[in-house]
Amino acid sequence: MERKLRVAMYGCGKMSQYLMRYVYEKGGEIVCAFDIDKNKIGKDIGVVINDGKNYDVKIDDAKDAKGVFAKANPDICIVATMSLLKDLKEPLLVCAECGVNAITTCEEAFYPWNSNPELTAEIDALAKETGCTICGSGYQDVYWGNLITTIAGSTQSIKKIRGRTSYNVEDYGIALARAHGAGLTLKEFDEQVAVVDNISEKERQKLINNGEFLPSYMWNTNGWLCSQLGLTVKSQTQKCVPQVYDKDLKSETLGMTIKAGDARGMSAVVTTETEEGITLETECVGMVYASDEFDSNEWTVEGEPTTTIVVNKPQTVELTCATVVNRLLDVLEGEPGFFTTEKMPRAEFVQGFSVVELDPNDYACGCGCDCGCHDHCDDSCDCGCQDEQCGCSDPNCDCHKK
């Protein structure tokens, strides 16, 4: 018996407009939604999807997520709020505690083991205990990850992997814009953003161990790439440089005008040296765009042969949301714990999804046990499902007979 995939939406901002619509278009349903914005709480998710429909699903206060999960019983939760793992501690731990699978657009969650290992391990342990899967995905899953490792698969030898990507922070909300230092003076940028670049490796590792490190997005991307390529990280550094413009720029997301000469975002270059002798040098540029600027990706795998790919004007927001929604079934099938996507199948297009759920009446004994033997269960059933692993709770069921 098939039913619709039941999805929870945590965070009802810019990204969720696409995320929720894509879920419905692929045959799933939103069964609950959360936000902290008082102007959204209590309203139907249709005001976010903005398609003129009423979905009869109200937006609840995020602080009530645990209780709502118990009633709504979602298969998976999409978390689309902040960019740093520490800012997602509460929602991801709530999902893990409730045994709800979760996937998040949080960029650090793409591979948080190399930037906030303590919190990642905490979420991982709880998710394993309750049997659910937590991961991060989005634009970087394909355009900074799988696309590059696929090209590496056609390369005989690799010396260096170089990448550069740019995106408009206006498209993602205030949290991402602030994380890139947009709107800060250059002095404020040095004090609040670039400060982590001017410390020793020992000091940086201490920040990482304490969950206080502020990684650029490529910090986690390089970790993901090394993990999938089987490379051993020897050292990793990052350099954040403010991006400026010679004219004032209006930012709708920040609700301000960024003065000429102030930071409108940043470029972050991450360099990773590996034991295998392969260097990764990757740069992400996130800033408030001028009218003639656009998103782009350029990656080069240097070796024999050397290959360069360029993707100009990608629809980054839509690609992010489509990747997350296409990943939902992969998460449901993933191992319990914080299971990052480089360990999953490569991201693929999904035409639609539903969940197969067996009806107790489908079993000969009618008990509803999910051990799998009941397609032919009768008095002679000898599969051994009567042990503790069996989900059947009916002591009179034929499956419990030796």
Coordinates of C-alpha atoms in Angstrom, one line a residue:
M1 CA 0.0 0.0 0.0
E2 CA 1.5 3.3 -1.0
R3 CA 1.0 6.6 0.7
K4 CA 2.3 10.1 0.3
L5 CA 5.7 11.1 1.7
R6 CA 5.0 13.1 4.9
V7 CA 7.3 16.1 5.1
A8 CA 7.8 18.7 7.9
M9 CA 9.1 22.2 6.9
Y10 CA 11.3 23.9 9.6
G11 CA 11.8 27.5 8.6
C12 CA 9.4 29.3 6.3
G13 CA 11.6 31.9 4.6
K14 CA 12.7 32.5 1.0
M15 CA 13.9 29.0 0.3
S16 CA 10.8 27.2 1.7
Q17 CA 8.6 28.7 -1.0
Y18 CA 10.4 26.5 -3.5
L19 CA 11.0 23.6 -1.2
M20 CA 7.4 23.1 -0.2
R21 CA 6.1 23.6 -3.8
Y22 CA 8.6 21.0 -5.1
V23 CA 7.5 18.5 -2.4
Y24 CA 3.9 18.8 -3.6
E25 CA 4.8 18.6 -7.2
K26 CA 6.6 15.3 -6.7
G27 CA 3.6 13.8 -4.9
G28 CA 4.5 14.4 -1.3
E29 CA 2.7 16.5 1.3
I30 CA 3.6 19.0 4.0
V31 CA 2.1 17.8 7.2
C32 CA 3.5 20.5 9.5
A33 CA 5.6 23.7 9.3
F34 CA 7.5 25.9 11.8
D35 CA 9.0 29.3 12.1
I36 CA 9.9 31.9 14.7
D37 CA 8.4 34.9 12.9
K38 CA 5.3 35.9 14.8
N39 CA 3.9 37.4 11.5
K40 CA 3.9 33.9 10.0
I41 CA 2.9 31.7 13.0
G42 CA -0.7 30.6 12.7
K43 CA -1.0 31.3 9.0
D44 CA -1.5 28.7 6.3
I45 CA 1.7 27.6 4.4
G46 CA -0.1 28.9 1.3
V47 CA 1.0 32.4 2.2
V48 CA 4.6 31.2 1.9
I49 CA 4.2 29.1 -1.2
N50 CA 2.3 32.1 -2.6
D51 CA 0.2 30.2 -5.2
G52 CA -3.2 31.3 -4.0
K53 CA -4.0 28.0 -2.5
N54 CA -5.0 27.0 1.1
Y55 CA -3.3 23.8 2.2
D56 CA -4.9 23.5 5.6
V57 CA -1.5 23.4 7.2
K58 CA -0.8 26.1 9.7
I59 CA 2.7 27.4 10.6
D60 CA 3.4 26.5 14.2
D61 CA 5.9 28.2 16.6
A62 CA 9.3 26.4 16.3
K63 CA 9.4 26.0 20.1
D64 CA 6.4 23.6 19.8
A65 CA 8.1 21.3 17.2
K66 CA 8.4 18.3 19.5
G67 CA 4.7 18.2 20.3
V68 CA 3.7 18.8 16.7
F69 CA 6.0 16.1 15.5
A70 CA 4.3 13.6 17.8
K71 CA 0.9 14.4 16.2
A72 CA 1.9 15.0 12.6
N73 CA 4.2 12.0 12.4
P74 CA 6.4 13.2 9.5
D75 CA 8.8 10.9 7.6
I76 CA 11.3 13.6 7.2
C77 CA 11.9 17.3 8.1
I78 CA 13.5 19.9 5.8
V79 CA 15.4 22.5 7.9
A80 CA 16.0 25.7 6.0
T81 CA 17.0 28.4 8.4
M82 CA 20.6 29.3 9.2
S83 CA 24.1 28.6 7.7
L84 CA 26.0 27.5 10.8
L85 CA 25.5 24.2 12.6
K86 CA 25.6 25.8 16.0
D87 CA 22.5 27.8 15.0
L88 CA 20.7 24.6 14.1
K89 CA 21.5 22.7 17.3
E90 CA 18.0 22.9 18.6
P91 CA 16.0 21.9 15.5
L92 CA 18.4 19.1 14.6
L93 CA 18.5 17.7 18.1
V94 CA 14.7 17.9 18.3
C95 CA 14.5 15.9 15.1
A96 CA 17.0 13.4 16.4
E97 CA 15.2 13.0 19.7
C98 CA 11.9 12.5 18.0
G99 CA 13.4 10.0 15.5
V100 CA 12.5 12.2 12.6
N101 CA 14.8 12.1 9.6
A102 CA 16.1 15.5 8.7
I103 CA 17.9 17.2 5.8
T104 CA 19.0 20.8 5.9
T105 CA 20.2 23.5 3.6
C106 CA 22.7 24.7 6.3
E107 CA 26.0 25.0 4.4
E108 CA 28.1 23.9 7.3
A109 CA 26.0 20.7 7.7
F110 CA 27.3 19.6 4.3
Y111 CA 30.3 18.2 6.1
P112 CA 30.5 19.5 9.7
W113 CA 32.9 16.9 10.9
N114 CA 35.8 19.2 10.1
S115 CA 34.4 22.4 11.6
N116 CA 32.2 21.5 14.6
P117 CA 32.9 17.8 15.4
E118 CA 31.6 17.9 19.0
L119 CA 28.1 19.1 18.1
T120 CA 28.1 16.8 15.0
A121 CA 29.0 13.8 17.2
E122 CA 26.2 14.8 19.7
I123 CA 23.6 14.9 16.9
D124 CA 25.0 11.7 15.4
A125 CA 24.8 9.7 18.7
L126 CA 21.2 10.8 19.4
A127 CA 20.1 10.0 15.8
K128 CA 21.7 6.6 15.9
E129 CA 19.9 5.9 19.2
T130 CA 16.5 6.8 17.7
G131 CA 17.2 5.3 14.3
C132 CA 16.9 8.4 12.1
T133 CA 19.3 10.0 9.5
I134 CA 20.4 13.6 9.6
C135 CA 22.4 15.3 6.8
G136 CA 23.0 18.6 4.9
S137 CA 22.5 19.1 1.2
G138 CA 21.7 21.7 -1.5
Y139 CA 23.5 23.5 -4.3
Q140 CA 27.0 22.4 -3.1
D141 CA 25.9 18.7 -3.2
V142 CA 26.1 18.7 -7.0
Y143 CA 27.9 21.9 -8.1
W144 CA 30.7 21.8 -5.5
G145 CA 30.7 18.1 -4.9
N146 CA 29.3 15.3 -7.1
L147 CA 30.1 17.2 -10.4
I148 CA 33.7 17.5 -9.4
T149 CA 34.2 14.0 -8.2
T150 CA 32.6 12.7 -11.3
I151 CA 35.1 14.6 -13.4
A152 CA 37.9 13.2 -11.2
G153 CA 36.6 9.8 -12.1
S154 CA 37.7 10.4 -15.7
T155 CA 41.1 11.6 -14.7
Q156 CA 44.2 9.3 -14.7
S157 CA 46.2 11.4 -12.2
I158 CA 45.4 14.5 -10.2
K159 CA 47.7 17.3 -8.9
K160 CA 45.3 19.9 -7.9
I161 CA 41.6 20.7 -7.8
R162 CA 40.7 24.4 -8.2
G163 CA 37.3 25.8 -7.8
R164 CA 35.6 29.2 -7.8
T165 CA 31.9 29.9 -7.3
S166 CA 30.0 33.1 -6.8
Y167 CA 26.4 33.8 -5.6
N168 CA 24.2 36.7 -4.7
V169 CA 23.6 36.7 -0.9
E170 CA 20.4 38.7 -1.6
D171 CA 18.8 35.4 -2.7
Y172 CA 19.1 33.5 0.6
G173 CA 18.0 35.6 3.5
I174 CA 19.5 37.7 6.2
A175 CA 21.4 34.9 8.0
L176 CA 23.6 34.1 5.0
A177 CA 24.1 37.7 4.1
R178 CA 25.4 38.5 7.7
A179 CA 27.6 35.4 7.7
H180 CA 29.4 36.9 4.6
G181 CA 30.0 40.2 6.4
A182 CA 27.7 42.1 4.0
G183 CA 27.0 45.6 5.3
L184 CA 30.0 45.7 7.7
T185 CA 32.7 48.4 7.5
L186 CA 36.1 47.0 6.7
K187 CA 37.2 47.4 10.3
E188 CA 34.1 45.5 11.5
F189 CA 34.8 42.8 8.8
D190 CA 38.4 42.3 10.1
E191 CA 37.1 42.1 13.7
Q192 CA 34.1 39.9 13.2
V193 CA 34.8 37.7 10.1
A194 CA 38.5 37.7 9.2
V195 CA 39.7 37.3 12.7
V196 CA 39.8 33.5 12.5
D197 CA 42.3 33.8 9.6
N198 CA 44.9 35.5 11.7
I199 CA 45.5 32.7 14.2
S200 CA 47.8 29.7 14.5
E201 CA 46.8 26.2 13.4
K202 CA 46.7 25.2 17.1
E203 CA 44.4 28.1 18.0
R204 CA 42.1 27.3 15.0
Q205 CA 41.9 23.7 16.1
K206 CA 40.9 24.8 19.6
L207 CA 38.1 26.8 18.1
I208 CA 37.0 23.9 16.0
N209 CA 37.0 21.5 19.0
N210 CA 35.0 24.0 21.1
G211 CA 32.5 24.6 18.3
E212 CA 33.5 28.3 18.0
F213 CA 35.1 28.2 14.5
L214 CA 33.4 30.1 11.7
P215 CA 34.0 28.1 8.5
S216 CA 33.6 29.5 5.0
Y217 CA 31.4 27.2 2.9
M218 CA 34.4 25.8 1.0
W219 CA 35.9 24.6 4.3
N220 CA 33.2 22.0 4.6
T221 CA 33.2 21.4 0.8
N222 CA 36.9 20.5 0.8
G223 CA 36.2 18.1 3.7
W224 CA 33.4 16.5 1.7
L225 CA 35.5 16.2 -1.5
C226 CA 38.4 14.6 0.4
S227 CA 36.1 12.1 2.0
Q228 CA 34.5 11.0 -1.2
L229 CA 37.8 10.9 -3.1
G230 CA 39.5 9.0 -0.2
L231 CA 42.1 11.7 0.5
T232 CA 43.7 12.2 3.9
V233 CA 43.8 15.9 5.0
K234 CA 47.2 17.0 6.2
S235 CA 46.5 20.7 6.6
Q236 CA 43.7 23.2 5.8
T237 CA 43.7 27.0 5.9
Q238 CA 41.2 29.7 4.9
K239 CA 41.5 33.4 4.0
C240 CA 38.5 35.6 4.0
V241 CA 38.7 38.9 2.0
P242 CA 36.0 41.5 2.0
Q243 CA 34.4 42.4 -1.4
V244 CA 33.7 46.1 -2.0
Y245 CA 32.1 48.2 -4.7
D246 CA 32.7 51.7 -5.8
K247 CA 29.1 52.7 -5.6
D248 CA 26.3 52.4 -2.9
L249 CA 24.3 49.2 -3.2
K250 CA 20.8 48.7 -1.8
S251 CA 20.2 45.4 0.0
E252 CA 16.6 44.4 0.4
T253 CA 17.6 41.4 2.5
L254 CA 19.6 43.5 5.0
G255 CA 17.1 46.4 4.8
M256 CA 20.0 48.9 4.2
T257 CA 22.1 50.6 1.7
I258 CA 25.7 49.4 1.7
K259 CA 28.0 52.3 1.3
A260 CA 30.7 52.4 -1.3
G261 CA 33.9 51.0 0.1
D262 CA 32.1 48.9 2.8
A263 CA 32.0 45.1 2.7
R264 CA 29.2 43.8 0.4
G265 CA 30.2 40.3 1.1
M266 CA 33.4 38.2 1.0
S267 CA 35.7 35.9 -0.9
A268 CA 36.9 32.9 1.1
V269 CA 39.8 30.8 -0.2
V270 CA 40.3 27.5 1.4
T271 CA 43.6 25.5 0.7
T272 CA 43.8 21.8 1.7
E273 CA 46.9 19.8 1.5
T274 CA 46.6 16.0 1.5
E275 CA 48.9 13.1 2.4
E276 CA 48.4 11.8 -1.2
G277 CA 49.9 15.0 -2.6
I278 CA 46.7 16.4 -4.1
T279 CA 46.0 20.0 -3.3
L280 CA 42.5 21.5 -3.2
E281 CA 42.3 25.3 -3.6
T282 CA 38.7 26.5 -3.6
E283 CA 37.1 29.9 -3.5
C284 CA 33.5 31.0 -2.8
V285 CA 32.4 34.6 -3.4
G286 CA 29.2 35.6 -1.7
M287 CA 28.1 39.2 -2.0
V288 CA 25.4 41.7 -2.8
Y289 CA 25.5 41.9 -6.6
A290 CA 25.6 45.0 -8.8
S291 CA 23.1 44.9 -11.6
D292 CA 25.5 43.4 -14.2
E293 CA 26.8 40.5 -12.0
F294 CA 25.6 36.9 -12.0
D295 CA 26.2 33.5 -10.4
S296 CA 28.9 31.3 -11.8
N297 CA 31.0 28.2 -11.2
E298 CA 34.4 27.3 -12.6
W299 CA 36.2 24.1 -11.5
T300 CA 39.4 22.6 -12.8
V301 CA 40.8 19.2 -12.1
E302 CA 44.6 19.5 -12.9
G303 CA 46.4 16.4 -13.9
E304 CA 46.3 13.9 -16.8
P305 CA 44.2 15.2 -18.5
T306 CA 43.3 18.6 -17.1
T307 CA 39.6 19.4 -17.3
T308 CA 37.8 22.6 -16.7
I309 CA 34.0 23.1 -16.4
V310 CA 32.2 26.4 -16.3
V311 CA 28.6 26.9 -15.4
N312 CA 27.4 30.5 -15.8
K313 CA 24.1 32.0 -14.5
P314 CA 22.9 28.9 -12.7
Q315 CA 19.5 29.4 -10.9
T316 CA 21.2 28.7 -7.6
V317 CA 18.2 29.0 -5.3
E318 CA 16.0 26.6 -7.4
L319 CA 19.0 24.2 -7.8
T320 CA 19.5 24.2 -4.1
C321 CA 15.9 23.4 -3.3
A322 CA 15.5 20.8 -6.1
T323 CA 18.6 19.0 -4.9
V324 CA 17.3 18.8 -1.3
V325 CA 13.9 17.5 -2.5
N326 CA 15.5 15.0 -4.8
R327 CA 17.6 13.8 -1.8
L328 CA 14.6 13.0 0.4
L329 CA 14.4 9.3 -0.4
D330 CA 18.2 8.9 -0.1
V331 CA 17.9 10.2 3.5
L332 CA 15.1 7.8 4.3
E333 CA 17.4 5.0 3.1
G334 CA 20.6 6.3 4.7
E335 CA 22.3 4.9 7.8
P336 CA 21.2 6.3 11.2
G337 CA 23.2 9.1 12.5
F338 CA 24.7 12.3 10.9
F339 CA 25.2 10.6 7.5
T340 CA 26.8 13.1 5.1
T341 CA 25.8 12.9 1.4
E342 CA 29.2 11.8 0.0
K343 CA 28.4 8.4 1.5
M344 CA 25.0 8.4 -0.3
P345 CA 24.3 7.6 -4.0
R346 CA 25.1 10.5 -6.3
A347 CA 22.3 13.0 -6.4
E348 CA 19.8 12.0 -9.1
F349 CA 16.6 13.4 -10.6
V350 CA 13.5 11.9 -8.9
Q351 CA 10.3 11.9 -10.9
G352 CA 8.1 11.5 -7.8
F353 CA 8.0 9.8 -4.5
S354 CA 5.7 7.8 -2.2
V355 CA 6.2 5.5 0.7
V356 CA 5.3 1.9 0.6
E357 CA 3.6 0.8 3.7
L358 CA 2.3 -2.7 4.2
D359 CA -1.2 -3.1 5.5
P360 CA -1.6 -5.7 8.4
N361 CA -4.3 -7.3 6.2
D362 CA -1.6 -8.1 3.7
Y363 CA -0.2 -10.7 6.1
A364 CA -1.7 -14.1 6.4
C365 CA -1.8 -13.8 10.1
G366 CA -3.0 -10.2 10.1
C367 CA -0.7 -9.1 13.0
G368 CA 1.2 -6.4 11.2
C369 CA 4.7 -7.6 12.0
D370 CA 7.2 -6.0 9.7
C371 CA 9.9 -8.7 9.8
G372 CA 9.1 -9.8 6.2
C373 CA 8.1 -13.4 6.8
H374 CA 4.4 -12.8 6.9
D375 CA 3.8 -13.0 3.2
H376 CA 3.5 -16.7 3.9
C377 CA 3.0 -16.7 7.7
D378 CA 1.1 -19.7 9.1
D379 CA 1.4 -22.3 11.9
S380 CA 4.7 -23.6 10.4
C381 CA 6.4 -20.2 10.2
D382 CA 10.0 -20.9 11.3
C383 CA 11.8 -17.7 10.3
G384 CA 12.7 -16.9 13.9
C385 CA 11.0 -13.6 14.0
Q386 CA 9.7 -14.2 17.4
D387 CA 12.9 -12.8 18.9
E388 CA 13.3 -9.2 20.1
Q389 CA 14.0 -7.9 16.6
C390 CA 10.4 -8.6 15.5
G391 CA 8.0 -5.7 15.6
C392 CA 5.0 -8.0 16.3
S393 CA 3.5 -7.5 19.8
D394 CA 0.6 -10.0 19.5
P395 CA 1.6 -13.1 21.6
N396 CA -1.2 -15.1 19.9
C397 CA 0.2 -14.4 16.4
D398 CA 1.2 -17.5 14.4
C399 CA 4.6 -16.1 13.9
H400 CA 5.4 -16.7 17.5
K401 CA 5.0 -20.4 17.2
K402 CA 8.2 -22.4 17.1

